[in-house]
Backbone as CSV, one residue per row, in Angstrom:
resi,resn,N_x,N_y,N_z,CA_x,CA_y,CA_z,C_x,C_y,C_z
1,UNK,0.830,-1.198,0.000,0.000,0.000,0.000,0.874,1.261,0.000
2,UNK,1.840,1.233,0.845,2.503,2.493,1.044,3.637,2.701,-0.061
3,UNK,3.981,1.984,-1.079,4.817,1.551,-2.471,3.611,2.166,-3.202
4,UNK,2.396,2.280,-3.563,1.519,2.623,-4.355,1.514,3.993,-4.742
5,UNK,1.315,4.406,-2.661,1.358,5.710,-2.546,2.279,6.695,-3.356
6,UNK,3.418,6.191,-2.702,4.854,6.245,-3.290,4.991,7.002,-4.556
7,UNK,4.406,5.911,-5.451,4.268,5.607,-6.907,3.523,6.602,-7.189
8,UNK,2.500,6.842,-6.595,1.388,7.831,-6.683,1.715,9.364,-6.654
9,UNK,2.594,9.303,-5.314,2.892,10.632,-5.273,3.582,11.372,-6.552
10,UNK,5.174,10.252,-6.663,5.691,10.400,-7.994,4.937,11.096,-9.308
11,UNK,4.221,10.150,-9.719,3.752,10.768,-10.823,3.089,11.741,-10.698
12,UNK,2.626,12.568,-9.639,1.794,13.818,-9.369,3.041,14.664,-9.263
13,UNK,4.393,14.503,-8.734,5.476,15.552,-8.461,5.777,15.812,-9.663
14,UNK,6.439,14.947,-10.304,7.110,14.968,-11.463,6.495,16.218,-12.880
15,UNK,5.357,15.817,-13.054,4.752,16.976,-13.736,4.942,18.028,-13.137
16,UNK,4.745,18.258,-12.417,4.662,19.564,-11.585,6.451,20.212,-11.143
17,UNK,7.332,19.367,-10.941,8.593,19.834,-11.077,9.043,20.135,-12.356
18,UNK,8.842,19.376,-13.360,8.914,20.194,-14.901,8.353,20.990,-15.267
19,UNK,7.031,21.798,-14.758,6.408,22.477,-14.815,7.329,23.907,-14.556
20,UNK,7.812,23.210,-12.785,8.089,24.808,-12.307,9.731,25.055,-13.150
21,UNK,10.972,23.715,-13.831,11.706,24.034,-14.197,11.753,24.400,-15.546
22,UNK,10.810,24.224,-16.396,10.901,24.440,-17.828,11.006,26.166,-17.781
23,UNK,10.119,26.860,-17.032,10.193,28.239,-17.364,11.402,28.829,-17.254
24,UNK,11.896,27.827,-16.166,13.337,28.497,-15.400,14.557,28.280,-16.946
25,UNK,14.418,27.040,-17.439,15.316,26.946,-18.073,15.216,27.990,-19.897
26,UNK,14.198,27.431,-19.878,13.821,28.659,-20.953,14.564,29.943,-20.841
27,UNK,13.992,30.771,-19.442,14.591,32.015,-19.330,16.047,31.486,-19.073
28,UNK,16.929,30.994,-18.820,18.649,30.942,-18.733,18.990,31.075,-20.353
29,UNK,18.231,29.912,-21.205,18.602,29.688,-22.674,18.467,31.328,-23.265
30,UNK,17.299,31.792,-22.677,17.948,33.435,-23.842,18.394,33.919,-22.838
31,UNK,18.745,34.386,-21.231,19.800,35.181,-20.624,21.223,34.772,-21.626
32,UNK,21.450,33.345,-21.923,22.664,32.980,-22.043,22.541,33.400,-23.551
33,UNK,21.737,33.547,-24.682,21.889,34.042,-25.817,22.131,35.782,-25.951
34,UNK,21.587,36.173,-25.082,21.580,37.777,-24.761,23.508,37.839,-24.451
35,UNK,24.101,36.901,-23.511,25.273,36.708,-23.561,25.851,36.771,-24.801
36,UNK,25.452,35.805,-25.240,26.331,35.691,-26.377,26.390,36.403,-27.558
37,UNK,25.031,37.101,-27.768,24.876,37.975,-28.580,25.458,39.249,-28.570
38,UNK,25.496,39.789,-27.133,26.548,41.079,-27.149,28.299,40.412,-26.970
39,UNK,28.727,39.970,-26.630,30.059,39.379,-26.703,30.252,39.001,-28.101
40,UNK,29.282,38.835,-28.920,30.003,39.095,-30.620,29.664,40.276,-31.223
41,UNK,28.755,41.224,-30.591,28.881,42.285,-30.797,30.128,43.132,-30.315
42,UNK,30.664,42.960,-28.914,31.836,43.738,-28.608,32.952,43.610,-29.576
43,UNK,33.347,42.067,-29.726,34.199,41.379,-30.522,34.214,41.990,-31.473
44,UNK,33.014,42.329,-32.420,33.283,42.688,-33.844,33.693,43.838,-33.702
45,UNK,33.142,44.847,-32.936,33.446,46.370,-32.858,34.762,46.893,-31.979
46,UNK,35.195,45.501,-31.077,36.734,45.882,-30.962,37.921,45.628,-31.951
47,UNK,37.243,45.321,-32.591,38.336,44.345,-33.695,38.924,46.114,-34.963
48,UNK,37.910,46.687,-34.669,38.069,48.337,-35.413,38.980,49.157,-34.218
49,UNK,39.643,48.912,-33.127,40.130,49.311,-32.715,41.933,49.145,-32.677
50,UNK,42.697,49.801,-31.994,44.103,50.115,-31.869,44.584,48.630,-31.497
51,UNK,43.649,48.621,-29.948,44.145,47.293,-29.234,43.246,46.326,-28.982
52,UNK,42.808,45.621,-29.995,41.276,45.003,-29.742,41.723,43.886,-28.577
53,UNK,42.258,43.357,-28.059,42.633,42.298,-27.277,42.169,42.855,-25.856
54,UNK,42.710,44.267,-25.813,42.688,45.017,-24.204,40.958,45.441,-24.141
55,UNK,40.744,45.823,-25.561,38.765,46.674,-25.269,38.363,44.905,-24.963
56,UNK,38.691,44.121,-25.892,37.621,42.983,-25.449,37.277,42.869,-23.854
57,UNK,38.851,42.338,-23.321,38.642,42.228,-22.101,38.018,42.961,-21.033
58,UNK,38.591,44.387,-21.535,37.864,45.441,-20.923,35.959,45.499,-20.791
59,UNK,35.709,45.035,-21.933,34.287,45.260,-22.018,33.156,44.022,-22.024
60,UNK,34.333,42.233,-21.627,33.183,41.001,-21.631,32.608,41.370,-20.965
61,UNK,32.846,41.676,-19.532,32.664,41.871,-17.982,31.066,42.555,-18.870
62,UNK,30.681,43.459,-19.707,29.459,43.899,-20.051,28.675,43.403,-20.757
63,UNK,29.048,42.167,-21.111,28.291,41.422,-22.003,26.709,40.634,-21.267
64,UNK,27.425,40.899,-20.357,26.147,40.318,-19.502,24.465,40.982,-19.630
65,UNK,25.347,42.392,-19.643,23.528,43.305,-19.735,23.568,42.960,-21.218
66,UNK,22.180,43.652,-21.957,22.253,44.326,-23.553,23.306,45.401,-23.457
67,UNK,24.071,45.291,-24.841,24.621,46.443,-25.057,23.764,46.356,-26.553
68,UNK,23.000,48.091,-26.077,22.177,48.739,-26.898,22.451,49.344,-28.205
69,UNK,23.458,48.762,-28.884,24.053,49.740,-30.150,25.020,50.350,-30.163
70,UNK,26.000,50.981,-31.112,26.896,51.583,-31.015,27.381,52.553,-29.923
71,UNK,26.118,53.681,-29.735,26.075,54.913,-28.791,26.338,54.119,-27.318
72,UNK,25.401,52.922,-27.473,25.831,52.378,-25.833,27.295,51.836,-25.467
73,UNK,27.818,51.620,-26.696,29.128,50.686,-26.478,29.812,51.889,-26.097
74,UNK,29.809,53.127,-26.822,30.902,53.838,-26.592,30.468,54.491,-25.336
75,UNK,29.714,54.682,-24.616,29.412,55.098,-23.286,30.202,54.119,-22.636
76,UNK,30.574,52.375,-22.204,30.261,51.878,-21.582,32.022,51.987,-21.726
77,UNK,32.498,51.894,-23.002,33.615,52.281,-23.107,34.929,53.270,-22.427
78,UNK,33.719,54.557,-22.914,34.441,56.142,-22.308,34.339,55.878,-20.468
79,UNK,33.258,55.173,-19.869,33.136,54.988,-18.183,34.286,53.843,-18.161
80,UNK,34.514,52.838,-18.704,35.909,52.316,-18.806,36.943,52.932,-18.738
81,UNK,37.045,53.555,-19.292,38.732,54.962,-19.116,38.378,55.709,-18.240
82,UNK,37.237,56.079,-17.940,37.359,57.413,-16.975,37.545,56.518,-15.694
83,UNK,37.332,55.101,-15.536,37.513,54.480,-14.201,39.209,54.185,-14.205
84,UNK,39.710,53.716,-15.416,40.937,53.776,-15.488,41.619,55.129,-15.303
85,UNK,41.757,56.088,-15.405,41.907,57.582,-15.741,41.748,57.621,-14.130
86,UNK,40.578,57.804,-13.248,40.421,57.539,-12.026,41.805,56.628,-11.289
87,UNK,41.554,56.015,-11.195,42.701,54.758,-10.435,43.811,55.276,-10.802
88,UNK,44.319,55.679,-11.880,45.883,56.032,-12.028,46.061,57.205,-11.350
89,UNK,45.025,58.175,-11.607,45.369,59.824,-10.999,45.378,59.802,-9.034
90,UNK,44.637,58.382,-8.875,44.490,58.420,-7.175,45.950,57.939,-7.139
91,UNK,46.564,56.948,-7.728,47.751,56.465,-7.320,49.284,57.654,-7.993
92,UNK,48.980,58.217,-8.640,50.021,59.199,-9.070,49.806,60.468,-7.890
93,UNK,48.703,60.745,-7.271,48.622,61.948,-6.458,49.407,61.758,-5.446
94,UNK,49.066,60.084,-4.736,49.793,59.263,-3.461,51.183,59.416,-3.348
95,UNK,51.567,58.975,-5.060,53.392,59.011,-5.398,54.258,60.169,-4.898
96,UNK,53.328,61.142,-5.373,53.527,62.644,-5.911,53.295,62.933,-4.142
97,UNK,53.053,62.857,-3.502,52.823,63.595,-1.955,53.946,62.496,-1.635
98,UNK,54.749,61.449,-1.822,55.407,61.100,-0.905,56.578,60.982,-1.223
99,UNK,56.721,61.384,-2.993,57.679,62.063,-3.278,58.401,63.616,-3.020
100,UNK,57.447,64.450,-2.411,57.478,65.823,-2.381,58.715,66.204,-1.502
101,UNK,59.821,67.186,-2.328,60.644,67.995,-2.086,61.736,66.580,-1.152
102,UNK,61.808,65.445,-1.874,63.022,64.883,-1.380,63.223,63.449,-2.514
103,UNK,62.378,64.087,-3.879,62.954,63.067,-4.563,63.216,63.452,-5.851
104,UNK,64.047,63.283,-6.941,64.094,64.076,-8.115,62.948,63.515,-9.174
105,UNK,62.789,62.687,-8.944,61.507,62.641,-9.447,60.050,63.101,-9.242
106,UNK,60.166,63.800,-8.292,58.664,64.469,-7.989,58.334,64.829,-9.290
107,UNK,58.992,66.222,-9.940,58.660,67.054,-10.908,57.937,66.638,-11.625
108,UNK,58.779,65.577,-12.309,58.086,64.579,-14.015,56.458,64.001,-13.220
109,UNK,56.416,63.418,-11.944,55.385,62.390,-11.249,54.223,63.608,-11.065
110,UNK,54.727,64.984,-10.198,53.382,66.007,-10.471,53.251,66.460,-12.024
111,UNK,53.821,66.608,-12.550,53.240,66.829,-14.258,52.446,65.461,-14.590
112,UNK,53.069,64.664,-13.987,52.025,63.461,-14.983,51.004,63.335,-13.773
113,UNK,50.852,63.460,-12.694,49.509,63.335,-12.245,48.238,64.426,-12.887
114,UNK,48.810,65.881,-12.971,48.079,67.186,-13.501,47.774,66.595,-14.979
115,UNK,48.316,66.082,-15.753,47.931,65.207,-17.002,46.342,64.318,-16.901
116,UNK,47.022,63.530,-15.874,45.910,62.519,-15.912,44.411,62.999,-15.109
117,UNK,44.931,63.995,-14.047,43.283,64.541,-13.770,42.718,65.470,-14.767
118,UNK,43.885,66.046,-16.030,43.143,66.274,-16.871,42.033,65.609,-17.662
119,UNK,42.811,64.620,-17.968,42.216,63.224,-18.808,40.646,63.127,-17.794
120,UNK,40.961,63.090,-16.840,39.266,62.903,-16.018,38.724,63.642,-16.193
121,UNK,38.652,64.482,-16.187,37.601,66.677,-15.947,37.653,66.293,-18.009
122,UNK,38.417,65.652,-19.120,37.851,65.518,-20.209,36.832,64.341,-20.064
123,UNK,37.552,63.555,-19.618,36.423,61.901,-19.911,35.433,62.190,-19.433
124,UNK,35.416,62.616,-17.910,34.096,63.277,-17.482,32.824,64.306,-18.343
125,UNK,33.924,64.905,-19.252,33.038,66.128,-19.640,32.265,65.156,-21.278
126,UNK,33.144,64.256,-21.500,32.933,63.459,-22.726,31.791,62.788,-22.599
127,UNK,31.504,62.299,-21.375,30.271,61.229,-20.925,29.082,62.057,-20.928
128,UNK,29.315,63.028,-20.058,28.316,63.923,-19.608,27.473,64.689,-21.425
129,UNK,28.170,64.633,-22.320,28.124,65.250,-23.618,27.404,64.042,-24.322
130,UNK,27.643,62.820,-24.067,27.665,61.328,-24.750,25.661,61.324,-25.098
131,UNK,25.972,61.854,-23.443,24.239,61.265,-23.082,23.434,62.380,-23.213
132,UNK,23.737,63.859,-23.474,22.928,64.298,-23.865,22.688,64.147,-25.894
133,UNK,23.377,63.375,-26.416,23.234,63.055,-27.507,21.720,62.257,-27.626
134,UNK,21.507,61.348,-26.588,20.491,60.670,-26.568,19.317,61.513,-27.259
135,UNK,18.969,62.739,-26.895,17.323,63.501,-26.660,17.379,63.563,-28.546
136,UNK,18.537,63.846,-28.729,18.283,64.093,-30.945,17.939,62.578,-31.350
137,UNK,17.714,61.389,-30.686,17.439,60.255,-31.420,18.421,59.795,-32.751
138,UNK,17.616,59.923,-33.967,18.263,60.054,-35.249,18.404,61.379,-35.708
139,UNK,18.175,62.156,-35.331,17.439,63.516,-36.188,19.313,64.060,-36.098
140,UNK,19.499,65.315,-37.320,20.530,65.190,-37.831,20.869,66.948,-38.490
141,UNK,21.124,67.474,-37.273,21.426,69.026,-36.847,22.907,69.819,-36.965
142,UNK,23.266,70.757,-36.957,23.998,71.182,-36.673,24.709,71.303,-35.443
143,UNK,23.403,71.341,-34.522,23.453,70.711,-32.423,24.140,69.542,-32.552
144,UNK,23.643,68.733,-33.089,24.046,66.734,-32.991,25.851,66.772,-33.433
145,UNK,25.839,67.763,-34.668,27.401,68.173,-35.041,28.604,68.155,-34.200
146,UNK,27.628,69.708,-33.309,28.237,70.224,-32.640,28.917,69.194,-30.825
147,UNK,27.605,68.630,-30.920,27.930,67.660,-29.733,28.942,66.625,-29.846
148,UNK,29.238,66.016,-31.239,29.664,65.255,-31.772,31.222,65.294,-31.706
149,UNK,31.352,66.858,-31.992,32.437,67.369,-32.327,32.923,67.649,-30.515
150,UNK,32.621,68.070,-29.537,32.683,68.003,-28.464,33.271,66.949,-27.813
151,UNK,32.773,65.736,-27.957,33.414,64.653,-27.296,34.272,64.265,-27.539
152,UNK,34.331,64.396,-29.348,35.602,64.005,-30.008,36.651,64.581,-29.498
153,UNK,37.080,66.039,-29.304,37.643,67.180,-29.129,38.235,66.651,-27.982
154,UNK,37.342,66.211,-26.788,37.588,65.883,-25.197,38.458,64.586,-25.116
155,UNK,38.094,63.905,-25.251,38.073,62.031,-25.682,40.013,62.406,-26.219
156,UNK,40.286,62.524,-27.319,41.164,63.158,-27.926,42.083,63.928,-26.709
157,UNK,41.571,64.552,-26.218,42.863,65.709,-25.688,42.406,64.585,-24.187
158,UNK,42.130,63.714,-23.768,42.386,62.887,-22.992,43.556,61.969,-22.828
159,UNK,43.183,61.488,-24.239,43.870,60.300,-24.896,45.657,61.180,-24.976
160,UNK,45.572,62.471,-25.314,47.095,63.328,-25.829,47.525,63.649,-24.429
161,UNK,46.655,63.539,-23.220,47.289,63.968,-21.774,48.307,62.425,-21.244
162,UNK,47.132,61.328,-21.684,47.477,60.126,-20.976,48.844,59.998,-21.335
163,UNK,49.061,60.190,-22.857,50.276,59.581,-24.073,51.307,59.891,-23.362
164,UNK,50.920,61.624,-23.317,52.341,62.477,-22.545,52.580,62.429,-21.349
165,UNK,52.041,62.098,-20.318,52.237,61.377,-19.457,53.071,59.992,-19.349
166,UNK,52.548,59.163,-19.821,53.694,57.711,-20.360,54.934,58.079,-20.768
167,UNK,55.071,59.290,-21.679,56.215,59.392,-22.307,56.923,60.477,-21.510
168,UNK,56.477,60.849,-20.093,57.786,61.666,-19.504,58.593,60.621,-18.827
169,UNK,58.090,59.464,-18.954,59.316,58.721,-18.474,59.754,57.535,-19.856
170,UNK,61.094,57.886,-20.618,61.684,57.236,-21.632,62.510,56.386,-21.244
171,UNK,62.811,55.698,-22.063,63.607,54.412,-21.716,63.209,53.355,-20.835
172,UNK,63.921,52.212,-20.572,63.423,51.179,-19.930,64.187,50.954,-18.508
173,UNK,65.096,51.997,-18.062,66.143,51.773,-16.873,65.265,52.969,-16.219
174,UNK,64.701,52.508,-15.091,63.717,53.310,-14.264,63.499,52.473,-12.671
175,UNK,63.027,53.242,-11.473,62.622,52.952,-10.649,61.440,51.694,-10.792
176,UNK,61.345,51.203,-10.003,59.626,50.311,-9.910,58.736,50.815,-9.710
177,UNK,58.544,51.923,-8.994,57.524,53.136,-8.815,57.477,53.557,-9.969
178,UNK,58.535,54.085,-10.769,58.478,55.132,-12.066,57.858,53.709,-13.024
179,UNK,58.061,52.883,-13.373,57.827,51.638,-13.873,56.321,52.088,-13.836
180,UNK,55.972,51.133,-13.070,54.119,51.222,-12.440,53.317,52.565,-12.719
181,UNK,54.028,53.944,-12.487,53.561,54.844,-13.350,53.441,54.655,-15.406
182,UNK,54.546,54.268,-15.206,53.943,54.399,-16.825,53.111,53.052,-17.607
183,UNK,53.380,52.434,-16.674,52.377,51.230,-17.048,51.130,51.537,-16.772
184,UNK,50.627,52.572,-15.867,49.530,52.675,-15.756,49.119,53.528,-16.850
185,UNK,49.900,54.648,-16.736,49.367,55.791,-17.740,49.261,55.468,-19.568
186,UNK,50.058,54.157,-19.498,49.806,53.860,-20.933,48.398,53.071,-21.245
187,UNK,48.134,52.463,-20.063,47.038,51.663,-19.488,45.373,52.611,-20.373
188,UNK,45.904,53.684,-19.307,44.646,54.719,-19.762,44.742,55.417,-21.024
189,UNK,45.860,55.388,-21.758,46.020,55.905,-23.204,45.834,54.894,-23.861
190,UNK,45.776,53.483,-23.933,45.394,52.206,-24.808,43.310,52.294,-24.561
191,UNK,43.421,52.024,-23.644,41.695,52.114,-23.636,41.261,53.471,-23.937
192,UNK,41.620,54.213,-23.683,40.761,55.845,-24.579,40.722,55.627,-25.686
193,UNK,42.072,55.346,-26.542,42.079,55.117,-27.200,41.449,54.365,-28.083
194,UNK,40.814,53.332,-27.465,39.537,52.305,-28.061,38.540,52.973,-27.857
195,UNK,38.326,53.535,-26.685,36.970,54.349,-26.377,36.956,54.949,-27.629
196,UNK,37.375,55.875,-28.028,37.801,57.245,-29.065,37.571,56.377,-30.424
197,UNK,38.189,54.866,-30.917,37.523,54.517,-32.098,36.056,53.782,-32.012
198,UNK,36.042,53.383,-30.689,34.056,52.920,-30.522,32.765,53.813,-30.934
199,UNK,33.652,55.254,-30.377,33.151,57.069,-30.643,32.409,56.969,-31.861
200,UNK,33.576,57.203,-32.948,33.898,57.447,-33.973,32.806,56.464,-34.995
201,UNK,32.896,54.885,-34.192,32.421,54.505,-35.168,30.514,54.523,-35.061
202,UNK,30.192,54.897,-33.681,28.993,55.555,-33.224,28.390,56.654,-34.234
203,UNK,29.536,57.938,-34.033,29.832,59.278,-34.786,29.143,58.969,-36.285
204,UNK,29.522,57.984,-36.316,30.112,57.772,-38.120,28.950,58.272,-38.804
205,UNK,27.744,57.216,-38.464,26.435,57.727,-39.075,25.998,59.216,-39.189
206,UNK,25.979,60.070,-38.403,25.427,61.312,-38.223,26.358,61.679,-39.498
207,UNK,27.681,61.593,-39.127,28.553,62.566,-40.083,28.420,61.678,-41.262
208,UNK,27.696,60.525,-41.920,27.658,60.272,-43.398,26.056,60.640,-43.291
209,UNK,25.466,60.806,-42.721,24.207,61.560,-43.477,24.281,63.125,-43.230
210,UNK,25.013,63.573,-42.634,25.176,64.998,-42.526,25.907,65.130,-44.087
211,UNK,26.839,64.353,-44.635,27.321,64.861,-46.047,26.452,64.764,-46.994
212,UNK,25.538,63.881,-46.708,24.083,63.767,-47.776,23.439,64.981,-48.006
213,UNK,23.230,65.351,-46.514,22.217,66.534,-46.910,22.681,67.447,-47.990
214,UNK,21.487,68.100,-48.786,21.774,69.464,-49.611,22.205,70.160,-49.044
């Protein structure tokens, strides 16, 4: 009798546990296509870049949400450098105060920190510019131009702070501190640098139907 039950119960669970897991698995099968679908989207659109190896990595970690189109990549991009851009300028300020007035290297270490909080107050101003692009949709202005031309401008003289920064320290016979500085600062001039062609290739549209117009 109690083997029947058993038996009984079984076949009443069983439906009912496939019941509650089919939905579950369903929704994983497209979370995990939504995966995969932006991770060959990043892929293809890092592959137009300087250092596609460094944006990939930089940007699987986002594959997880939607990435919404070009305009979104390069947002998700430019907050990529400005977090990089961030982290180097906290650790060059640190250098730079504990280098002060007893090391000959201060000088070159405060010029390249004043570099790189440049690079932030641009990346910052680049993002902040990114997203008011949003409100023009498609529509295709002299404003949309002008905004266009803005970030580029910023993004750019980011990317020319980071460079010169890396390059006040030449050659390869250096401190480990001076080392770690320019590894960082090249750090943030390789990813702007991708940021800046993700931009561009966002950009692109406006400025080939802006040459259309009469």
């Amino acid at each position: 009798m109690a083997q029947h039950l058993n038996l009984t119960s079984l076949v009443i669970f069983l439906p009912l546990l496939f019941s509650i897991l089919s939905p579950v698995e369903s929704s994983l099968a497209r979370h995990n296509s939504h995966n995969s679908q932006s991770m060959t989207y990043i892929e293809s659109s890092c592959n137009g870049t300087l250092y596609p190896d460094l944006c990939i990595r930089c940007l699987a970690k986002f594959s997880k949400s939607t990435i919404d189109g070009p305009q979104h990549l390069a947002h998700v991009a430019l907050s990529v450098s400005l977090s990089r851009a961030l982290h180097t300028k906290g650790y060059l300020l640190k250098v730079a105060n504990e280098l002060r007035a007893i090391n000959k290297e201060y000088p070159k270490v405060q010029d390249c920190a004043n570099l790189i909080t440049d690079s932030v107050d641009q990346l910052s101003q680049a993002i902040k510019e990114l997203k008011r692009l949003n409100q023009f949709s498609s529509t295709i202005n002299d404003k949309v131009l002008w905004h266009i031309s803005n970030v580029d401008t910023w993004v750019s003289t980011a990317l020319t702070d980071a460079s010169s920064c890396a390059r006040s320290f030449p050659g390869h016979r250096m401190s480990k501190r001076v080392a770690t500085i320019k590894v960082k600062a090249l750090n943030v001039a390789e990813v702007t640098s991708n940021a800046l062609a993700l931009f561009h290739r966002y950009a692109l549209r406006y400025q080939q139907a802006a040459a259309k117009k009469p």
